[in-house]
Structures are given as C-alpha cells and as structure tokens.
PDB file of N, CA and C and ligand atoms in Angstrom:
ATOM      1  N   MET A   1      26.121  78.570 -69.175  1.00  0.00           N
ATOM      2  CA  MET A   1      25.779  77.475 -70.010  1.00  0.00           C
ATOM      3  C   MET A   1      24.385  77.866 -70.664  1.00  0.00           C
ATOM      4  N   ASN A   2      24.123  77.683 -71.977  1.00  0.00           N
ATOM      5  CA  ASN A   2      22.746  77.924 -72.461  1.00  0.00           C
ATOM      6  C   ASN A   2      21.887  76.919 -72.028  1.00  0.00           C
ATOM      7  N   THR A   3      20.727  77.289 -71.429  1.00  0.00           N
ATOM      8  CA  THR A   3      19.584  76.416 -70.984  1.00  0.00           C
ATOM      9  C   THR A   3      18.966  75.493 -71.985  1.00  0.00           C
ATOM     10  N   ASP A   4      19.272  76.057 -73.359  1.00  0.00           N
ATOM     11  CA  ASP A   4      18.672  75.418 -74.557  1.00  0.00           C
ATOM     12  C   ASP A   4      19.709  74.188 -74.939  1.00  0.00           C
ATOM     13  N   SER A   5      20.691  74.166 -74.456  1.00  0.00           N
ATOM     14  CA  SER A   5      21.754  73.127 -74.833  1.00  0.00           C
ATOM     15  C   SER A   5      21.362  71.791 -74.781  1.00  0.00           C
ATOM     16  N   PRO A   6      21.972  70.857 -75.323  1.00  0.00           N
ATOM     17  CA  PRO A   6      21.587  69.350 -74.975  1.00  0.00           C
ATOM     18  C   PRO A   6      22.230  69.103 -73.540  1.00  0.00           C
ATOM     19  N   LYS A   7      21.993  67.958 -72.979  1.00  0.00           N
ATOM     20  CA  LYS A   7      22.307  67.520 -71.675  1.00  0.00           C
ATOM     21  C   LYS A   7      23.796  67.758 -71.453  1.00  0.00           C
ATOM     22  N   PHE A   8      24.627  67.305 -72.415  1.00  0.00           N
ATOM     23  CA  PHE A   8      26.151  67.345 -72.075  1.00  0.00           C
ATOM     24  C   PHE A   8      26.526  68.543 -73.071  1.00  0.00           C
ATOM     25  N   CYS A   9      27.292  69.455 -72.467  1.00  0.00           N
ATOM     26  CA  CYS A   9      27.924  70.614 -73.123  1.00  0.00           C
ATOM     27  C   CYS A   9      29.286  70.299 -73.492  1.00  0.00           C
ATOM     28  N   ARG A  10      29.621  69.956 -74.789  1.00  0.00           N
ATOM     29  CA  ARG A  10      30.813  69.430 -75.211  1.00  0.00           C
ATOM     30  C   ARG A  10      31.833  70.698 -75.272  1.00  0.00           C
ATOM     31  N   ARG A  11      31.253  71.838 -75.336  1.00  0.00           N
ATOM     32  CA  ARG A  11      32.211  73.046 -75.677  1.00  0.00           C
ATOM     33  C   ARG A  11      32.257  74.078 -74.337  1.00  0.00           C
ATOM     34  N   CYS A  12      31.756  73.396 -73.293  1.00  0.00           N
ATOM     35  CA  CYS A  12      31.771  74.438 -72.045  1.00  0.00           C
ATOM     36  C   CYS A  12      33.131  74.129 -71.207  1.00  0.00           C
ATOM     37  N   LEU A  13      33.803  75.092 -70.819  1.00  0.00           N
ATOM     38  CA  LEU A  13      34.728  75.029 -69.739  1.00  0.00           C
ATOM     39  C   LEU A  13      34.103  75.088 -68.414  1.00  0.00           C
ATOM     40  N   LEU A  14      34.924  74.750 -67.347  1.00  0.00           N
ATOM     41  CA  LEU A  14      34.433  74.686 -66.085  1.00  0.00           C
ATOM     42  C   LEU A  14      33.970  76.110 -65.645  1.00  0.00           C
ATOM     43  N   LYS A  15      34.715  77.162 -66.096  1.00  0.00           N
ATOM     44  CA  LYS A  15      34.480  78.378 -65.669  1.00  0.00           C
ATOM     45  C   LYS A  15      33.011  79.009 -66.521  1.00  0.00           C
ATOM     46  N   ASP A  16      32.627  78.336 -67.451  1.00  0.00           N
ATOM     47  CA  ASP A  16      31.438  78.710 -68.084  1.00  0.00           C
ATOM     48  C   ASP A  16      30.151  78.165 -67.507  1.00  0.00           C
ATOM     49  N   ILE A  17      30.213  77.067 -66.471  1.00  0.00           N
ATOM     50  CA  ILE A  17      29.030  76.458 -65.956  1.00  0.00           C
ATOM     51  C   ILE A  17      29.111  76.641 -64.407  1.00  0.00           C
ATOM     52  N   SER A  18      27.893  76.522 -63.940  1.00  0.00           N
ATOM     53  CA  SER A  18      27.869  76.709 -62.424  1.00  0.00           C
ATOM     54  C   SER A  18      28.426  75.364 -61.870  1.00  0.00           C
ATOM     55  N   SER A  19      28.804  75.318 -60.556  1.00  0.00           N
ATOM     56  CA  SER A  19      29.164  74.202 -59.895  1.00  0.00           C
ATOM     57  C   SER A  19      28.181  73.065 -59.928  1.00  0.00           C
ATOM     58  N   ASP A  20      26.891  73.529 -59.594  1.00  0.00           N
ATOM     59  CA  ASP A  20      25.900  72.478 -59.544  1.00  0.00           C
ATOM     60  C   ASP A  20      25.757  71.817 -60.914  1.00  0.00           C
ATOM     61  N   GLU A  21      25.699  72.454 -61.857  1.00  0.00           N
ATOM     62  CA  GLU A  21      25.437  72.024 -63.259  1.00  0.00           C
ATOM     63  C   GLU A  21      26.747  71.167 -63.600  1.00  0.00           C
ATOM     64  N   TYR A  22      27.801  71.502 -63.157  1.00  0.00           N
ATOM     65  CA  TYR A  22      29.073  70.593 -63.303  1.00  0.00           C
ATOM     66  C   TYR A  22      29.051  69.262 -62.736  1.00  0.00           C
ATOM     67  N   PHE A  23      28.595  69.331 -61.413  1.00  0.00           N
ATOM     68  CA  PHE A  23      28.598  68.036 -60.714  1.00  0.00           C
ATOM     69  C   PHE A  23      27.372  67.199 -61.251  1.00  0.00           C
ATOM     70  N   ASN A  24      26.273  67.872 -61.681  1.00  0.00           N
ATOM     71  CA  ASN A  24      25.056  67.060 -62.205  1.00  0.00           C
ATOM     72  C   ASN A  24      25.655  66.387 -63.531  1.00  0.00           C
ATOM     73  N   THR A  25      26.375  67.060 -64.253  1.00  0.00           N
ATOM     74  CA  THR A  25      26.794  66.585 -65.494  1.00  0.00           C
ATOM     75  C   THR A  25      27.814  65.352 -65.378  1.00  0.00           C
ATOM     76  N   ILE A  26      28.622  65.307 -64.288  1.00  0.00           N
ATOM     77  CA  ILE A  26      29.436  64.151 -64.013  1.00  0.00           C
ATOM     78  C   ILE A  26      28.428  63.130 -63.620  1.00  0.00           C
ATOM     79  N   TYR A  27      27.576  63.279 -62.741  1.00  0.00           N
ATOM     80  CA  TYR A  27      26.686  62.049 -62.265  1.00  0.00           C
ATOM     81  C   TYR A  27      25.757  61.569 -63.463  1.00  0.00           C
ATOM     82  N   GLU A  28      25.543  62.424 -64.177  1.00  0.00           N
ATOM     83  CA  GLU A  28      24.641  62.072 -65.569  1.00  0.00           C
ATOM     84  C   GLU A  28      25.672  61.214 -66.468  1.00  0.00           C
ATOM     85  N   TYR A  29      26.823  61.627 -66.486  1.00  0.00           N
ATOM     86  CA  TYR A  29      27.790  60.870 -67.390  1.00  0.00           C
ATOM     87  C   TYR A  29      27.940  59.427 -66.831  1.00  0.00           C
ATOM     88  N   ILE A  30      28.031  59.418 -65.485  1.00  0.00           N
ATOM     89  CA  ILE A  30      28.179  58.096 -64.909  1.00  0.00           C
ATOM     90  C   ILE A  30      26.955  57.160 -65.066  1.00  0.00           C
ATOM     91  N   GLU A  31      25.678  57.696 -64.943  1.00  0.00           N
ATOM     92  CA  GLU A  31      24.622  57.177 -65.083  1.00  0.00           C
ATOM     93  C   GLU A  31      24.245  56.610 -66.420  1.00  0.00           C
ATOM     94  N   ASN A  32      24.794  57.387 -67.470  1.00  0.00           N
ATOM     95  CA  ASN A  32      24.473  57.047 -68.929  1.00  0.00           C
ATOM     96  C   ASN A  32      25.578  56.266 -69.579  1.00  0.00           C
ATOM     97  N   LEU A  33      26.624  55.868 -68.771  1.00  0.00           N
ATOM     98  CA  LEU A  33      27.478  54.942 -69.313  1.00  0.00           C
ATOM     99  C   LEU A  33      26.917  53.671 -69.534  1.00  0.00           C
ATOM    100  N   ASP A  34      27.229  52.919 -70.684  1.00  0.00           N
ATOM    101  CA  ASP A  34      26.591  51.587 -70.877  1.00  0.00           C
ATOM    102  C   ASP A  34      27.041  50.447 -69.783  1.00  0.00           C
ATOM    103  N   ALA A  35      26.189  49.733 -69.398  1.00  0.00           N
ATOM    104  CA  ALA A  35      26.154  48.802 -68.223  1.00  0.00           C
ATOM    105  C   ALA A  35      27.494  47.915 -68.324  1.00  0.00           C
ATOM    106  N   SER A  36      27.676  47.687 -69.713  1.00  0.00           N
ATOM    107  CA  SER A  36      28.946  46.757 -70.120  1.00  0.00           C
ATOM    108  C   SER A  36      30.176  47.602 -69.657  1.00  0.00           C
ATOM    109  N   GLN A  37      30.236  48.821 -69.461  1.00  0.00           N
ATOM    110  CA  GLN A  37      31.447  49.398 -69.226  1.00  0.00           C
ATOM    111  C   GLN A  37      31.640  49.691 -67.670  1.00  0.00           C
ATOM    112  N   LYS A  38      30.519  49.316 -66.997  1.00  0.00           N
ATOM    113  CA  LYS A  38      30.675  49.673 -65.508  1.00  0.00           C
ATOM    114  C   LYS A  38      31.006  48.448 -64.708  1.00  0.00           C
ATOM    115  N   VAL A  39      31.577  48.732 -63.551  1.00  0.00           N
ATOM    116  CA  VAL A  39      31.700  47.524 -62.538  1.00  0.00           C
ATOM    117  C   VAL A  39      30.488  47.500 -61.747  1.00  0.00           C
ATOM    118  N   SER A  40      30.320  46.313 -60.979  1.00  0.00           N
ATOM    119  CA  SER A  40      29.167  46.306 -60.228  1.00  0.00           C
ATOM    120  C   SER A  40      29.155  47.236 -59.043  1.00  0.00           C
ATOM    121  N   SER A  41      27.934  47.390 -58.512  1.00  0.00           N
ATOM    122  CA  SER A  41      27.759  48.490 -57.441  1.00  0.00           C
ATOM    123  C   SER A  41      28.693  48.071 -56.247  1.00  0.00           C
ATOM    124  N   ASN A  42      28.898  46.864 -56.034  1.00  0.00           N
ATOM    125  CA  ASN A  42      29.670  46.244 -54.879  1.00  0.00           C
ATOM    126  C   ASN A  42      31.082  46.702 -55.118  1.00  0.00           C
ATOM    127  N   GLU A  43      31.723  46.349 -56.460  1.00  0.00           N
ATOM    128  CA  GLU A  43      32.950  46.641 -56.772  1.00  0.00           C
ATOM    129  C   GLU A  43      33.171  48.401 -56.693  1.00  0.00           C
ATOM    130  N   TYR A  44      32.078  48.957 -57.209  1.00  0.00           N
ATOM    131  CA  TYR A  44      32.227  50.514 -57.104  1.00  0.00           C
ATOM    132  C   TYR A  44      32.459  50.968 -55.751  1.00  0.00           C
ATOM    133  N   GLU A  45      31.558  50.503 -54.754  1.00  0.00           N
ATOM    134  CA  GLU A  45      31.585  51.112 -53.399  1.00  0.00           C
ATOM    135  C   GLU A  45      33.077  50.644 -52.809  1.00  0.00           C
ATOM    136  N   LYS A  46      33.567  49.565 -53.192  1.00  0.00           N
ATOM    137  CA  LYS A  46      34.992  49.033 -52.808  1.00  0.00           C
ATOM    138  C   LYS A  46      35.981  50.014 -53.234  1.00  0.00           C
ATOM    139  N   ARG A  47      35.985  50.244 -54.705  1.00  0.00           N
ATOM    140  CA  ARG A  47      36.866  51.205 -55.077  1.00  0.00           C
ATOM    141  C   ARG A  47      36.901  52.538 -54.601  1.00  0.00           C
ATOM    142  N   LEU A  48      35.552  52.979 -54.143  1.00  0.00           N
ATOM    143  CA  LEU A  48      35.456  54.437 -53.662  1.00  0.00           C
ATOM    144  C   LEU A  48      35.864  54.366 -52.179  1.00  0.00           C
ATOM    145  N   ASP A  49      35.635  53.292 -51.479  1.00  0.00           N
ATOM    146  CA  ASP A  49      36.145  53.226 -50.022  1.00  0.00           C
ATOM    147  C   ASP A  49      37.608  53.244 -50.105  1.00  0.00           C
ATOM    148  N   SER A  50      38.301  52.636 -51.076  1.00  0.00           N
ATOM    149  CA  SER A  50      39.821  52.776 -51.073  1.00  0.00           C
ATOM    150  C   SER A  50      40.232  54.218 -51.335  1.00  0.00           C
ATOM    151  N   CYS A  51      39.668  54.919 -52.300  1.00  0.00           N
ATOM    152  CA  CYS A  51      39.744  56.315 -52.573  1.00  0.00           C
ATOM    153  C   CYS A  51      39.627  57.224 -51.228  1.00  0.00           C
ATOM    154  N   ARG A  52      38.506  56.870 -50.584  1.00  0.00           N
ATOM    155  CA  ARG A  52      38.167  57.714 -49.397  1.00  0.00           C
ATOM    156  C   ARG A  52      39.398  57.576 -48.386  1.00  0.00           C
ATOM    157  N   SER A  53      40.079  56.453 -48.364  1.00  0.00           N
ATOM    158  CA  SER A  53      41.169  56.314 -47.357  1.00  0.00           C
ATOM    159  C   SER A  53      42.481  56.663 -47.843  1.00  0.00           C
ATOM    160  N   CYS A  54      42.543  57.092 -49.063  1.00  0.00           N
ATOM    161  CA  CYS A  54      43.859  57.407 -49.786  1.00  0.00           C
ATOM    162  C   CYS A  54      44.088  58.916 -49.633  1.00  0.00           C
ATOM    163  N   ASP A  55      45.491  59.089 -49.431  1.00  0.00           N
ATOM    164  CA  ASP A  55      46.147  60.443 -49.189  1.00  0.00           C
ATOM    165  C   ASP A  55      46.017  61.391 -50.662  1.00  0.00           C
ATOM    166  N   HIS A  56      45.830  60.475 -51.751  1.00  0.00           N
ATOM    167  CA  HIS A  56      45.827  61.331 -52.996  1.00  0.00           C
ATOM    168  C   HIS A  56      44.539  61.827 -53.373  1.00  0.00           C
ATOM    169  N   LEU A  57      43.569  61.498 -52.543  1.00  0.00           N
ATOM    170  CA  LEU A  57      42.225  62.001 -52.848  1.00  0.00           C
ATOM    171  C   LEU A  57      42.067  63.452 -52.326  1.00  0.00           C
ATOM    172  N   VAL A  58      41.673  64.397 -53.228  1.00  0.00           N
ATOM    173  CA  VAL A  58      41.564  65.835 -52.856  1.00  0.00           C
ATOM    174  C   VAL A  58      40.584  66.245 -53.643  1.00  0.00           C
ATOM    175  N   ASN A  59      39.344  66.785 -52.776  1.00  0.00           N
ATOM    176  CA  ASN A  59      38.188  67.335 -53.299  1.00  0.00           C
ATOM    177  C   ASN A  59      37.716  66.375 -54.456  1.00  0.00           C
ATOM    178  N   GLY A  60      37.415  65.114 -54.167  1.00  0.00           N
ATOM    179  CA  GLY A  60      36.875  64.352 -55.168  1.00  0.00           C
ATOM    180  C   GLY A  60      37.764  63.807 -56.231  1.00  0.00           C
ATOM    181  N   MET A  61      38.971  64.493 -56.459  1.00  0.00           N
ATOM    182  CA  MET A  61      40.004  64.119 -57.554  1.00  0.00           C
ATOM    183  C   MET A  61      41.070  63.444 -57.097  1.00  0.00           C
ATOM    184  N   CYS A  62      41.582  62.593 -57.793  1.00  0.00           N
ATOM    185  CA  CYS A  62      42.814  61.883 -57.700  1.00  0.00           C
ATOM    186  C   CYS A  62      43.880  62.772 -58.007  1.00  0.00           C
ATOM    187  N   GLU A  63      44.847  63.178 -57.056  1.00  0.00           N
ATOM    188  CA  GLU A  63      45.909  63.985 -57.505  1.00  0.00           C
ATOM    189  C   GLU A  63      47.104  63.397 -58.265  1.00  0.00           C
ATOM    190  N   LEU A  64      46.938  61.936 -58.397  1.00  0.00           N
ATOM    191  CA  LEU A  64      47.958  61.346 -59.391  1.00  0.00           C
ATOM    192  C   LEU A  64      47.516  61.191 -60.917  1.00  0.00           C
ATOM    193  N   CYS A  65      46.196  61.261 -60.981  1.00  0.00           N
ATOM    194  CA  CYS A  65      45.812  61.237 -62.431  1.00  0.00           C
ATOM    195  C   CYS A  65      44.962  62.393 -62.809  1.00  0.00           C
ATOM    196  N   GLY A  66      44.469  63.126 -61.768  1.00  0.00           N
ATOM    197  CA  GLY A  66      43.557  64.343 -62.113  1.00  0.00           C
ATOM    198  C   GLY A  66      42.141  63.999 -62.509  1.00  0.00           C
ATOM    199  N   CYS A  67      41.938  62.656 -62.253  1.00  0.00           N
ATOM    200  CA  CYS A  67      40.461  62.138 -62.569  1.00  0.00           C
ATOM    201  C   CYS A  67      39.503  62.478 -61.326  1.00  0.00           C
ATOM    202  N   PHE A  68      38.261  62.554 -61.668  1.00  0.00           N
ATOM    203  CA  PHE A  68      37.417  62.539 -60.665  1.00  0.00           C
ATOM    204  C   PHE A  68      37.242  61.031 -60.283  1.00  0.00           C
ATOM    205  N   VAL A  69      37.369  60.721 -59.025  1.00  0.00           N
ATOM    206  CA  VAL A  69      37.453  59.307 -58.803  1.00  0.00           C
ATOM    207  C   VAL A  69      36.181  58.511 -58.932  1.00  0.00           C
ATOM    208  N   GLU A  70      35.095  59.365 -58.780  1.00  0.00           N
ATOM    209  CA  GLU A  70      33.863  58.598 -58.962  1.00  0.00           C
ATOM    210  C   GLU A  70      33.665  58.126 -60.364  1.00  0.00           C
ATOM    211  N   VAL A  71      34.189  58.883 -61.350  1.00  0.00           N
ATOM    212  CA  VAL A  71      34.200  58.462 -62.870  1.00  0.00           C
ATOM    213  C   VAL A  71      35.192  57.432 -63.199  1.00  0.00           C
ATOM    214  N   ARG A  72      36.296  57.550 -62.667  1.00  0.00           N
ATOM    215  CA  ARG A  72      37.528  56.550 -62.910  1.00  0.00           C
ATOM    216  C   ARG A  72      37.077  55.198 -62.320  1.00  0.00           C
ATOM    217  N   ALA A  73      36.472  55.203 -61.072  1.00  0.00           N
ATOM    218  CA  ALA A  73      36.130  53.981 -60.460  1.00  0.00           C
ATOM    219  C   ALA A  73      35.000  53.083 -61.027  1.00  0.00           C
ATOM    220  N   ILE A  74      34.127  53.859 -61.687  1.00  0.00           N
ATOM    221  CA  ILE A  74      32.925  53.210 -62.229  1.00  0.00           C
ATOM    222  C   ILE A  74      33.346  52.331 -63.435  1.00  0.00           C
ATOM    223  N   LYS A  75      34.366  52.707 -64.149  1.00  0.00           N
ATOM    224  CA  LYS A  75      34.819  52.130 -65.466  1.00  0.00           C
ATOM    225  C   LYS A  75      35.493  50.814 -65.165  1.00  0.00           C
ATOM    226  N   ARG A  76      34.936  49.820 -65.821  1.00  0.00           N
ATOM    227  CA  ARG A  76      35.409  48.340 -65.777  1.00  0.00           C
ATOM    228  C   ARG A  76      36.821  48.358 -66.062  1.00  0.00           C
ATOM    229  N   GLN A  77      37.386  49.059 -67.161  1.00  0.00           N
ATOM    230  CA  GLN A  77      38.738  48.979 -67.637  1.00  0.00           C
ATOM    231  C   GLN A  77      39.527  49.868 -66.773  1.00  0.00           C
ATOM    232  N   SER A  78      39.235  50.653 -65.854  1.00  0.00           N
ATOM    233  CA  SER A  78      40.015  51.480 -65.133  1.00  0.00           C
ATOM    234  C   SER A  78      40.689  50.810 -64.028  1.00  0.00           C
ATOM    235  N   HIS A  79      41.682  51.501 -63.441  1.00  0.00           N
ATOM    236  CA  HIS A  79      42.281  50.920 -62.269  1.00  0.00           C
ATOM    237  C   HIS A  79      42.808  52.083 -61.555  1.00  0.00           C
ATOM    238  N   CYS A  80      43.175  51.821 -60.193  1.00  0.00           N
ATOM    239  CA  CYS A  80      43.722  52.852 -59.347  1.00  0.00           C
ATOM    240  C   CYS A  80      45.065  53.481 -59.870  1.00  0.00           C
ATOM    241  N   ALA A  81      45.118  54.746 -59.891  1.00  0.00           N
ATOM    242  CA  ALA A  81      46.180  55.601 -60.513  1.00  0.00           C
ATOM    243  C   ALA A  81      47.527  55.062 -59.956  1.00  0.00           C
ATOM    244  N   GLN A  82      47.477  54.646 -58.622  1.00  0.00           N
ATOM    245  CA  GLN A  82      48.688  54.398 -57.869  1.00  0.00           C
ATOM    246  C   GLN A  82      49.251  53.011 -58.109  1.00  0.00           C
ATOM    247  N   SER A  83      48.209  52.107 -58.226  1.00  0.00           N
ATOM    248  CA  SER A  83      48.532  50.612 -58.341  1.00  0.00           C
ATOM    249  C   SER A  83      47.322  49.846 -58.645  1.00  0.00           C
ATOM    250  N   SER A  84      47.367  48.992 -59.724  1.00  0.00           N
ATOM    251  CA  SER A  84      46.317  48.061 -60.056  1.00  0.00           C
ATOM    252  C   SER A  84      46.075  47.054 -59.070  1.00  0.00           C
ATOM    253  N   GLU A  85      46.893  46.976 -57.979  1.00  0.00           N
ATOM    254  CA  GLU A  85      46.784  45.897 -56.910  1.00  0.00           C
ATOM    255  C   GLU A  85      45.662  46.447 -55.684  1.00  0.00           C
ATOM    256  N   ILE A  86      45.584  47.901 -55.866  1.00  0.00           N
ATOM    257  CA  ILE A  86      44.533  48.504 -54.935  1.00  0.00           C
ATOM    258  C   ILE A  86      43.103  48.394 -55.565  1.00  0.00           C
ATOM    259  N   TRP A  87      42.873  48.603 -56.755  1.00  0.00           N
ATOM    260  CA  TRP A  87      41.696  48.269 -57.586  1.00  0.00           C
ATOM    261  C   TRP A  87      41.932  48.326 -59.035  1.00  0.00           C
TER     262      TRP A  87
HETATM  263  S1  SF4 B   1      42.664  56.257 -57.765  1.00  0.00           S
HETATM  264 FE1  SF4 B   1      43.987  55.162 -56.399  1.00  0.00          FE
HETATM  265  S2  SF4 B   1      45.744  56.942 -55.958  1.00  0.00           S
HETATM  266 FE2  SF4 B   1      43.913  57.855 -56.813  1.00  0.00          FE
HETATM  267  S3  SF4 B   1      42.626  58.442 -54.991  1.00  0.00           S
HETATM  268 FE3  SF4 B   1      41.823  56.523 -55.664  1.00  0.00          FE
HETATM  269  S4  SF4 B   1      42.916  54.951 -54.459  1.00  0.00           S
HETATM  270 FE4  SF4 B   1      44.058  56.876 -54.325  1.00  0.00          FE
END
C-alpha cells in the first residue's frame, strides 16, 4: 500500500497490504463509525463473548456470513448470522 495514501484504502485488496495494516484498518473503521451506529460497550462485549463461544468463529471471522465478527458486532443494526435470538 502506498504510504502517501489516505487512512482507508478503497482500492486495495488483502494481498496488497500487510496483515498489520489490514487489522489496523479494521480497528480504525470500528473506531470511526458514528456513535449512533454502535451498540454500547457492554452490548459489544456481550456479543463478542457469544462469538468466542461459537463453533462458527474461525480466525476472527464468522464462517456463516464471512464477516469479521468485531465489525459485525459493533453495529447496532447487525445481528448474529445464525440467529437474532443470540444477539
Ligand atoms: S455472528 Fe453468530 S454465528 Fe457468527 S460467530 Fe458470532 S455468534 Fe457465531
């Protein structure tokens, strides 16, 4: 990735950036979401605990939807890919 590029690279593929840059981008994305789009920190941790104990969590991703669960779980409008009764 070009170091002169803006914070978010809209045109980069995973193979074009380092894993450190990629994960930092995910956390920056979460950080920069508008507060109105996010669940409370308590709800976020509750959701992540559900994912941690779920057999569908693989390397930080939900194998049912392909999302990084930390991104999916932060969004108020999102729900668990398996069931909205889980979160
Ligand atoms: S989103 Fe739901 S199905 Fe996916 S890993 Fe989390 S708890 Fe499991």
